[in-house]
Structures are given as structure tokens and as C-alpha cells.
Amino acid sequence: MAGNRFSFRAQTWKRLRKNKGALFGLFIIILAVLLSISGYVIAPDNSPNADLQTVEIQAKKPGYTQQFLVVPDLKNSSHQNWFTILLWGKQKNYRYIPINGYQVIGDSLLVNKFIDDDTTLVQYYSIAQLTNNNPPDIRQNIISKKYWLGTDKFGRDILSRLIIGTRVSLAVGLIAVLISLTLGIILGALAGYYRGWVDELIMWLVNVTWSIPTLLLVFAITMAMGKGFWQIFIAVGLTMWVSVARLIRGQVMAIKEMEYVQAAKALGLKNNRIILRHILPNILGPVLVIAAGNFATAIIVEAGLSFLGFGIQPPQPSWGLMIKENYNFIITHNPMLALVPGFAIMLLVLAFNLLGNGLRDAVDVKTD
């Protein structure tokens, strides 16, 4: 049995490798996972939620470069370990002051603070205060930052929020798929194996749930549990189990009639062992296919809910929330602020759909 399973997996992987679209989708998914894990390490703005705001440079186009004066902030000088930074970002112990130029005058620094494209404000700072009474070179407090994808209406780095927002999309998809698979597999297996009143009761629940539009059901669950990070996971997951249950029910009904299942019953094996050890492992292929499809659906639903204000709440970055915050710029001078997160959603959903289609063909032995 173990050898047959290994052979099936090897053949499935061999067929999957021939599908260039599926491999492209798998590459995008792996890249998204790596970005979500190391987001705060590689993001230009590694502050919590990439929420470092500089309102003076709001809604700047991709490639915008700005010079800053770094001013120490003693109120946020607490130490953080690398693991905390990896998970939640780094608390900044300094402030960024946008400037157009500076000049050293004695023990003071004169800067032209940037207000907007046509306005500056002259300000003086103590060099000793800026360098914590250790002024080897004041130029170390002058930096230049490039915003590769521009800034949003709060002056935050779009690229950083896009990277950190990958976590939300993948997390919503993962938790929602786990919830939907758990409920769907359990209920579908019970309905398909026992039939009778158990099947009728579960299918009645499936039909009632399926009759309610997905967004309306998600709205109801979200409003009942409240808006938030974890609530959106549960809400999306509880609306996606019905398709899994119907698929598993049909697969179990077909497999339970096979000879090896009948032999297991004749040997007196318990029903739960037959389901767990002999039926479910043989329907792993269809489960993987529908899991990939549900992953893509969960990403779209989360983005839609965040856009409507029922999903992830600010300042936590979410691709749907980024579109909501910047969609008014589409008809003005900077449409990229909303188009970039929209393109990210499209690319990740496309990747899961391509992988799902590839898995569907790979697990189908009739394609050989």
C-alpha cells in the first residue's frame, strides 16, 4: 500500500512538472510564502504594519526619492529581539523629517523642511541632540529614501505595505481552507459512508448554506463576531465548506463500493478506521484540487470584504484595504496606488487557479 502511494505521488509530480502553467503558479505561491515569512526583513519600511507615515510626501508616484533628517525619539528606545522584529516589525526609535537641503552653522543644523513641492520651512536642530552628544559626522543623520512603488495618501511606502500585506492574503487563504476542509471532509465522509438519515440531514444543511449568497453570509458572520483579523478567517472558512462536503460525499459513495472496502468490512474493521485509513487517503487528489480553488476564492473574498470595510482594519496592511484607501487616485494623477495591490491580488489568485488546474490534470490517471 505504501509503495503504491509513493508511486502515485511520483507519477503525479511527474505529470505536474510537464504543466508549465502549474509550475508558474507554484513558483508564484512559493515566492509569496517567502515574502510573507521574511516580510519585515526585506521591506524598506520594517515598522509594525509598515505604518511609518510622512504626510508631506503623500500620493507620490513610483520611483520618488526624498531626503530625510533622522531625529532620535527617546520615547521609543526599547530593545527588541530579532524574532519579535521578524513577526511584528521593529519599533522605530527615531523620526523622519523630509527636507530639501541642510547647512551646518556652528553647533546647529539648519534644514529646509519639505512641506510640499512649492513650500519649505526653515528649522534649526542641535547637532549634539541629533547625535546623542557624540557628533563625529552629522551627515549620518541625513539619508535618502527611494519609494519604488510610490507612497499612499498617508505617505507610507506602497512596496512595504504590499509585502507585509502578503501575510494577510496567505493567512486568510490557509486558515479558511483548513476550516473548510475540516468541516467538509468530516460531514461529506459521514454523509457518503452512512447514507440514510445522516446523509439527508447533512445535505439539507449543505443546501440551506448554499442557498445563501456567499457575501451576505460572510457579512452576517462578521457582524455577529465583530470586525478583526481572526474573525475574517473564520467567516470566510465557514462559507466554503459546502463545496468540499459535496465533493467528498460523492467520492466516498463511489469508493465504499470497491472490493477492498468491502473486504475491510468483512474483516470486522471499525467504520472510523475504514474511513480514515482506507477511504480518505484515496481521495487526496480531488481534495488538493478543491483546496487550491478555495484558497484563491478566500483571497478574493477577503480583499472584497476589506475594500467594503468589513475585513482587515487599519493600520494593518491588506491588499483589499490598500485599494480602498487609494481607489480615488485611479481617476486622478496616480492610478498606480490602487492598481498595484489589484495586480498583486490578480497574480496570486491566478497562481492558485493555475496550480489547481495542474493538480486536476496530474491526479487524473486517464491523462496518461
GROMACS .gro file of C-alpha atoms in nm:
model
  368
    1MET     CA    1   0.000   0.000   0.000
    2ALA     CA    2   0.281   0.242   0.096
    3GLY     CA    3   0.465   0.158  -0.225
    4ASN     CA    4   0.156   0.224  -0.434
    5ARG     CA    5   0.105   0.561  -0.263
    6PHE     CA    6   0.467   0.658  -0.324
    7SER     CA    7   0.438   0.555  -0.688
    8PHE     CA    8   0.117   0.757  -0.727
    9ARG     CA    9   0.283   1.065  -0.577
   10ALA     CA   10   0.587   1.027  -0.804
   11GLN     CA   11   0.366   0.993  -1.111
   12THR     CA   12   0.155   1.290  -1.004
   13TRP     CA   13   0.465   1.507  -0.962
   14LYS     CA   14   0.598   1.388  -1.298
   15ARG     CA   15   0.276   1.488  -1.473
   16LEU     CA   16   0.262   1.818  -1.282
   17ARG     CA   17   0.614   1.911  -1.396
   18LYS     CA   18   0.503   1.891  -1.759
   19ASN     CA   19   0.245   2.163  -1.698
   20LYS     CA   20   0.426   2.497  -1.734
   21GLY     CA   21   0.127   2.695  -1.611
   22ALA     CA   22   0.109   2.491  -1.290
   23LEU     CA   23   0.483   2.531  -1.232
   24PHE     CA   24   0.449   2.908  -1.281
   25GLY     CA   25   0.166   2.914  -1.027
   26LEU     CA   26   0.371   2.706  -0.784
   27PHE     CA   27   0.667   2.945  -0.825
   28ILE     CA   28   0.448   3.249  -0.750
   29ILE     CA   29   0.299   3.078  -0.444
   30ILE     CA   30   0.644   2.982  -0.307
   31LEU     CA   31   0.764   3.338  -0.369
   32ALA     CA   32   0.460   3.476  -0.183
   33VAL     CA   33   0.525   3.242   0.110
   34LEU     CA   34   0.889   3.353   0.132
   35LEU     CA   35   0.780   3.719   0.118
   36SER     CA   36   0.526   3.667   0.394
   37ILE     CA   37   0.779   3.495   0.622
   38SER     CA   38   1.064   3.742   0.569
   39GLY     CA   39   0.848   4.049   0.505
   40TYR     CA   40   0.985   4.266   0.785
   41VAL     CA   41   1.342   4.170   0.691
   42ILE     CA   42   1.327   4.275   0.326
   43ALA     CA   43   1.063   4.552   0.336
   44PRO     CA   44   1.211   4.904   0.310
   45ASP     CA   45   0.979   5.012   0.593
   46ASN     CA   46   1.004   4.746   0.865
   47SER     CA   47   0.798   4.935   1.122
   48PRO     CA   48   0.493   4.749   1.263
   49ASN     CA   49   0.235   4.713   0.984
   50ALA     CA   50   0.467   4.920   0.758
   51ASP     CA   51   0.282   5.219   0.901
   52LEU     CA   52   0.557   5.484   0.901
   53GLN     CA   53   0.361   5.791   0.791
   54THR     CA   54   0.506   6.103   0.632
   55VAL     CA   55   0.207   6.307   0.522
   56GLU     CA   56   0.421   6.565   0.343
   57ILE     CA   57   0.503   6.311   0.070
   58GLN     CA   58   0.158   6.161   0.022
   59ALA     CA   59   0.048   6.007  -0.310
   60LYS     CA   60   0.390   6.020  -0.478
   61LYS     CA   61   0.449   5.828  -0.800
   62PRO     CA   62   0.673   5.517  -0.832
   63GLY     CA   63   1.045   5.593  -0.817
   64TYR     CA   64   1.002   5.903  -0.598
   65THR     CA   65   1.313   5.991  -0.395
   66GLN     CA   66   1.315   6.206  -0.081
   67GLN     CA   67   1.589   6.325   0.155
   68PHE     CA   68   1.525   6.293   0.531
   69LEU     CA   69   1.669   6.416   0.857
   70VAL     CA   70   1.675   6.136   1.116
   71VAL     CA   71   1.573   6.270   1.459
   72PRO     CA   72   1.615   6.034   1.762
   73ASP     CA   73   1.299   5.961   1.961
   74LEU     CA   74   1.390   5.861   2.315
   75LYS     CA   75   1.031   5.760   2.398
   76ASN     CA   76   1.056   5.453   2.173
   77SER     CA   77   1.409   5.338   2.257
   78SER     CA   78   1.315   4.990   2.391
   79HIS     CA   79   1.521   4.693   2.269
   80GLN     CA   80   1.363   4.418   2.054
   81ASN     CA   81   1.497   4.075   1.969
   82TRP     CA   82   1.519   3.951   1.610
   83PHE     CA   83   1.228   3.707   1.646
   84THR     CA   84   0.990   3.981   1.760
   85ILE     CA   85   1.104   4.200   1.470
   86LEU     CA   86   1.050   3.911   1.225
   87LEU     CA   87   0.693   3.862   1.347
   88TRP     CA   88   0.572   4.213   1.427
   89GLY     CA   89   0.823   4.460   1.286
   90LYS     CA   90   1.067   4.700   1.450
   91GLN     CA   91   0.953   4.982   1.674
   92LYS     CA   92   1.121   5.296   1.544
   93ASN     CA   93   1.328   5.499   1.791
   94TYR     CA   94   1.362   5.791   1.552
   95ARG     CA   95   1.151   6.017   1.331
   96TYR     CA   96   1.194   6.105   0.965
   97ILE     CA   97   1.177   6.475   0.877
   98PRO     CA   98   1.154   6.532   0.498
   99ILE     CA   99   1.398   6.804   0.388
  100ASN     CA  100   1.511   6.971   0.068
  101GLY     CA  101   1.857   7.065   0.193
  102TYR     CA  102   2.065   7.136   0.503
  103GLN     CA  103   2.354   7.351   0.625
  104VAL     CA  104   2.581   7.324   0.930
  105ILE     CA  105   2.607   7.651   1.124
  106GLY     CA  106   2.832   7.617   1.429
  107ASP     CA  107   2.680   7.358   1.663
  108SER     CA  108   2.340   7.374   1.489
  109LEU     CA  109   2.195   7.221   1.179
  110LEU     CA  110   1.976   7.435   0.953
  111VAL     CA  111   1.735   7.236   0.735
  112ASN     CA  112   1.475   7.329   0.476
  113LYS     CA  113   1.184   7.113   0.584
  114PHE     CA  114   0.980   6.985   0.290
  115ILE     CA  115   0.613   7.087   0.312
  116ASP     CA  116   0.505   7.036  -0.048
  117ASP     CA  117   0.652   7.078  -0.395
  118ASP     CA  118   0.646   7.458  -0.369
  119THR     CA  119   0.687   7.518   0.006
  120THR     CA  120   0.969   7.467   0.255
  121LEU     CA  121   1.016   7.569   0.620
  122VAL     CA  122   1.349   7.664   0.779
  123GLN     CA  123   1.420   7.479   1.106
  124TYR     CA  124   1.719   7.456   1.341
  125TYR     CA  125   1.833   7.146   1.529
  126SER     CA  126   2.109   7.095   1.785
  127ILE     CA  127   2.380   6.870   1.640
  128ALA     CA  128   2.459   6.732   1.988
  129GLN     CA  129   2.096   6.634   2.036
  130LEU     CA  130   2.070   6.472   1.694
  131THR     CA  131   2.385   6.264   1.751
  132ASN     CA  132   2.332   6.190   2.125
  133ASN     CA  133   2.629   6.412   2.221
  134ASN     CA  134   2.863   6.210   2.001
  135PRO     CA  135   2.884   6.408   1.677
  136PRO     CA  136   3.152   6.252   1.457
  137ASP     CA  137   2.966   6.346   1.139
  138ILE     CA  138   2.618   6.499   1.118
  139ARG     CA  139   2.579   6.356   0.769
  140GLN     CA  140   2.500   6.018   0.922
  141ASN     CA  141   2.165   6.168   1.023
  142ILE     CA  142   2.089   6.263   0.662
  143ILE     CA  143   1.951   5.978   0.449
  144SER     CA  144   1.781   5.943   0.114
  145LYS     CA  145   1.495   5.701   0.054
  146LYS     CA  146   1.356   5.581  -0.276
  147TYR     CA  147   0.993   5.470  -0.295
  148TRP     CA  148   0.995   5.214  -0.573
  149LEU     CA  149   0.614   5.191  -0.596
  150GLY     CA  150   0.539   5.538  -0.459
  151THR     CA  151   0.355   5.641  -0.142
  152ASP     CA  152  -0.011   5.627  -0.041
  153LYS     CA  153  -0.230   5.910   0.085
  154PHE     CA  154  -0.064   5.890   0.428
  155GLY     CA  155   0.290   5.900   0.290
  156ARG     CA  156   0.354   5.530   0.360
  157ASP     CA  157   0.571   5.312   0.138
  158ILE     CA  158   0.346   5.116  -0.101
  159LEU     CA  159   0.607   4.845  -0.164
  160SER     CA  160   0.648   4.773   0.209
  161ARG     CA  161   0.274   4.753   0.270
  162LEU     CA  162   0.237   4.530  -0.035
  163ILE     CA  163   0.499   4.289   0.101
  164ILE     CA  164   0.355   4.281   0.454
  165GLY     CA  165   0.003   4.251   0.312
  166THR     CA  166   0.104   3.919   0.155
  167ARG     CA  167   0.081   3.769   0.503
  168VAL     CA  168  -0.286   3.858   0.534
  169SER     CA  169  -0.383   3.710   0.197
  170LEU     CA  170  -0.196   3.385   0.256
  171ALA     CA  171  -0.310   3.358   0.618
  172VAL     CA  172  -0.675   3.411   0.527
  173GLY     CA  173  -0.647   3.153   0.250
  174LEU     CA  174  -0.470   2.899   0.471
  175ILE     CA  175  -0.700   2.926   0.774
  176ALA     CA  176  -1.013   2.940   0.559
  177VAL     CA  177  -0.905   2.631   0.364
  178LEU     CA  178  -0.821   2.441   0.685
  179ILE     CA  179  -1.163   2.523   0.831
  180SER     CA  180  -1.347   2.439   0.510
  181LEU     CA  181  -1.154   2.114   0.458
  182THR     CA  182  -1.207   2.002   0.818
  183LEU     CA  183  -1.582   2.061   0.812
  184GLY     CA  184  -1.626   1.946   0.453
  185ILE     CA  185  -1.428   1.624   0.489
  186ILE     CA  186  -1.594   1.523   0.817
  187LEU     CA  187  -1.951   1.596   0.707
  188GLY     CA  188  -1.901   1.474   0.348
  189ALA     CA  189  -1.744   1.146   0.464
  190LEU     CA  190  -2.022   1.082   0.715
  191ALA     CA  191  -2.292   1.156   0.456
  192GLY     CA  192  -2.134   0.942   0.185
  193TYR     CA  193  -2.048   0.646   0.408
  194TYR     CA  194  -2.353   0.610   0.632
  195ARG     CA  195  -2.620   0.744   0.387
  196GLY     CA  196  -2.976   0.729   0.523
  197TRP     CA  197  -3.093   0.996   0.764
  198VAL     CA  198  -2.733   1.110   0.824
  199ASP     CA  199  -2.695   1.187   0.454
  200GLU     CA  200  -3.033   1.362   0.436
  201LEU     CA  201  -2.959   1.581   0.739
  202ILE     CA  202  -2.612   1.685   0.618
  203MET     CA  203  -2.729   1.750   0.262
  204TRP     CA  204  -3.017   1.961   0.396
  205LEU     CA  205  -2.760   2.171   0.584
  206VAL     CA  206  -2.546   2.192   0.268
  207ASN     CA  207  -2.839   2.306   0.054
  208VAL     CA  208  -2.951   2.567   0.307
  209THR     CA  209  -2.597   2.708   0.336
  210TRP     CA  210  -2.551   2.706  -0.040
  211SER     CA  211  -2.878   2.893  -0.094
  212ILE     CA  212  -2.740   3.196   0.092
  213PRO     CA  213  -2.516   3.427  -0.119
  214THR     CA  214  -2.156   3.397  -0.002
  215LEU     CA  215  -2.100   3.768   0.065
  216LEU     CA  216  -2.425   3.801   0.260
  217LEU     CA  217  -2.334   3.501   0.474
  218VAL     CA  218  -1.987   3.640   0.536
  219PHE     CA  219  -2.138   3.978   0.629
  220ALA     CA  220  -2.371   3.811   0.877
  221ILE     CA  221  -2.093   3.607   1.040
  222THR     CA  222  -1.859   3.907   1.051
  223MET     CA  223  -2.120   4.132   1.207
  224ALA     CA  224  -2.202   3.862   1.465
  225MET     CA  225  -1.837   3.809   1.565
  226GLY     CA  226  -1.714   4.165   1.503
  227LYS     CA  227  -1.458   4.308   1.263
  228GLY     CA  228  -1.100   4.195   1.302
  229PHE     CA  229  -0.808   3.984   1.192
  230TRP     CA  230  -0.916   3.641   1.320
  231GLN     CA  231  -1.287   3.696   1.266
  232ILE     CA  232  -1.239   3.729   0.890
  233PHE     CA  233  -1.058   3.392   0.880
  234ILE     CA  234  -1.347   3.213   1.049
  235ALA     CA  235  -1.613   3.396   0.849
  236VAL     CA  236  -1.458   3.303   0.515
  237GLY     CA  237  -1.387   2.944   0.620
  238LEU     CA  238  -1.744   2.883   0.737
  239THR     CA  239  -1.879   2.977   0.394
  240MET     CA  240  -1.656   2.749   0.184
  241TRP     CA  241  -1.709   2.403   0.336
  242VAL     CA  242  -2.021   2.313   0.137
  243SER     CA  243  -1.839   2.253  -0.194
  244VAL     CA  244  -1.587   2.035  -0.011
  245ALA     CA  245  -1.862   1.834   0.157
  246ARG     CA  246  -2.042   1.764  -0.172
  247LEU     CA  247  -1.719   1.653  -0.340
  248ILE     CA  248  -1.613   1.427  -0.052
  249ARG     CA  249  -1.962   1.276  -0.030
  250GLY     CA  250  -1.956   1.176  -0.396
  251GLN     CA  251  -1.604   1.033  -0.374
  252VAL     CA  252  -1.682   0.832  -0.059
  253MET     CA  253  -2.001   0.694  -0.211
  254ALA     CA  254  -1.801   0.565  -0.509
  255ILE     CA  255  -1.507   0.421  -0.314
  256LYS     CA  256  -1.713   0.248  -0.040
  257GLU     CA  257  -1.843   0.007  -0.302
  258MET     CA  258  -1.496  -0.109  -0.404
  259GLU     CA  259  -1.376  -0.457  -0.315
  260TYR     CA  260  -1.103  -0.359  -0.071
  261VAL     CA  261  -1.352  -0.157   0.137
  262GLN     CA  262  -1.598  -0.447   0.134
  263ALA     CA  263  -1.314  -0.678   0.241
  264ALA     CA  264  -1.229  -0.445   0.529
  265LYS     CA  265  -1.593  -0.456   0.642
  266ALA     CA  266  -1.591  -0.836   0.618
  267LEU     CA  267  -1.282  -0.848   0.842
  268GLY     CA  268  -1.477  -0.659   1.107
  269LEU     CA  269  -1.281  -0.334   1.096
  270LYS     CA  270  -1.449  -0.037   1.262
  271ASN     CA  271  -1.618   0.220   1.039
  272ASN     CA  272  -1.399   0.509   1.156
  273ARG     CA  273  -1.084   0.311   1.072
  274ILE     CA  274  -1.219   0.224   0.726
  275ILE     CA  275  -1.296   0.591   0.659
  276LEU     CA  276  -0.966   0.727   0.793
  277ARG     CA  277  -0.725   0.456   0.675
  278HIS     CA  278  -0.879   0.317   0.357
  279ILE     CA  279  -1.112   0.575   0.201
  280LEU     CA  280  -0.984   0.928   0.272
  281PRO     CA  281  -0.620   0.861   0.163
  282ASN     CA  282  -0.753   0.756  -0.178
  283ILE     CA  283  -0.937   1.081  -0.241
  284LEU     CA  284  -0.642   1.306  -0.160
  285GLY     CA  285  -0.609   1.419  -0.523
  286PRO     CA  286  -0.954   1.581  -0.554
  287VAL     CA  287  -0.912   1.734  -0.209
  288LEU     CA  288  -0.589   1.907  -0.318
  289VAL     CA  289  -0.760   2.041  -0.629
  290ILE     CA  290  -1.055   2.191  -0.443
  291ALA     CA  291  -0.822   2.324  -0.171
  292ALA     CA  292  -0.627   2.524  -0.432
  293GLY     CA  293  -0.952   2.664  -0.571
  294ASN     CA  294  -1.082   2.756  -0.226
  295PHE     CA  295  -0.751   2.925  -0.146
  296ALA     CA  296  -0.796   3.157  -0.445
  297THR     CA  297  -1.161   3.220  -0.355
  298ALA     CA  298  -1.069   3.309   0.004
  299ILE     CA  299  -0.814   3.566  -0.115
  300ILE     CA  300  -1.075   3.736  -0.335
  301VAL     CA  301  -1.341   3.732  -0.062
  302GLU     CA  302  -1.101   3.880   0.194
  303ALA     CA  303  -0.997   4.155  -0.048
  304GLY     CA  304  -1.361   4.236  -0.120
  305LEU     CA  305  -1.453   4.246   0.248
  306SER     CA  306  -1.155   4.468   0.332
  307PHE     CA  307  -1.247   4.700   0.046
  308LEU     CA  308  -1.601   4.729   0.185
  309GLY     CA  309  -1.473   4.788   0.539
  310PHE     CA  310  -1.581   4.453   0.688
  311GLY     CA  311  -1.242   4.282   0.673
  312ILE     CA  312  -0.894   4.372   0.794
  313GLN     CA  313  -0.894   4.702   0.982
  314PRO     CA  314  -0.630   4.979   0.952
  315PRO     CA  315  -0.344   5.024   1.003
  316GLN     CA  316  -0.284   4.656   0.928
  317PRO     CA  317  -0.197   4.625   0.558
  318SER     CA  318  -0.429   4.428   0.333
  319TRP     CA  319  -0.438   4.438  -0.044
  320GLY     CA  320  -0.812   4.500  -0.046
  321LEU     CA  321  -0.775   4.774   0.214
  322MET     CA  322  -0.496   4.935   0.010
  323ILE     CA  323  -0.730   4.954  -0.290
  324LYS     CA  324  -0.999   5.111  -0.072
  325GLU     CA  325  -0.760   5.374   0.064
  326ASN     CA  326  -0.630   5.473  -0.279
  327TYR     CA  327  -0.901   5.392  -0.536
  328ASN     CA  328  -0.989   5.762  -0.577
  329PHE     CA  329  -0.643   5.817  -0.730
  330ILE     CA  330  -0.738   5.596  -1.029
  331ILE     CA  331  -0.913   5.889  -1.198
  332THR     CA  332  -0.654   6.145  -1.089
  333HIS     CA  333  -0.279   6.177  -1.130
  334ASN     CA  334  -0.159   5.848  -0.973
  335PRO     CA  335  -0.363   5.536  -1.058
  336MET     CA  336  -0.075   5.300  -0.966
  337LEU     CA  337  -0.157   5.338  -0.595
  338ALA     CA  338  -0.469   5.124  -0.643
  339LEU     CA  339  -0.361   4.924  -0.948
  340VAL     CA  340  -0.051   4.772  -0.781
  341PRO     CA  341  -0.238   4.587  -0.499
  342GLY     CA  342  -0.507   4.492  -0.752
  343PHE     CA  343  -0.242   4.338  -0.976
  344ALA     CA  344  -0.098   4.152  -0.673
  345ILE     CA  345  -0.441   4.002  -0.596
  346MET     CA  346  -0.485   3.901  -0.960
  347LEU     CA  347  -0.141   3.739  -0.980
  348LEU     CA  348  -0.178   3.536  -0.659
  349VAL     CA  349  -0.531   3.420  -0.746
  350LEU     CA  350  -0.413   3.326  -1.095
  351ALA     CA  351  -0.126   3.126  -0.942
  352PHE     CA  352  -0.362   2.918  -0.727
  353ASN     CA  353  -0.602   2.863  -1.017
  354LEU     CA  354  -0.318   2.750  -1.244
  355LEU     CA  355  -0.188   2.516  -0.974
  356GLY     CA  356  -0.538   2.382  -0.914
  357ASN     CA  357  -0.588   2.311  -1.284
  358GLY     CA  358  -0.247   2.145  -1.299
  359LEU     CA  359  -0.325   1.927  -0.996
  360ARG     CA  360  -0.659   1.829  -1.150
  361ASP     CA  361  -0.480   1.701  -1.462
  362ALA     CA  362  -0.193   1.546  -1.266
  363VAL     CA  363  -0.412   1.333  -1.037
  364ASP     CA  364  -0.624   1.214  -1.331
  365VAL     CA  365  -0.462   0.889  -1.445
  366LYS     CA  366  -0.667   0.897  -1.764
  367THR     CA  367  -0.443   1.178  -1.894
  368ASP     CA  368  -0.152   0.936  -1.949
   0.00000   0.00000   0.00000
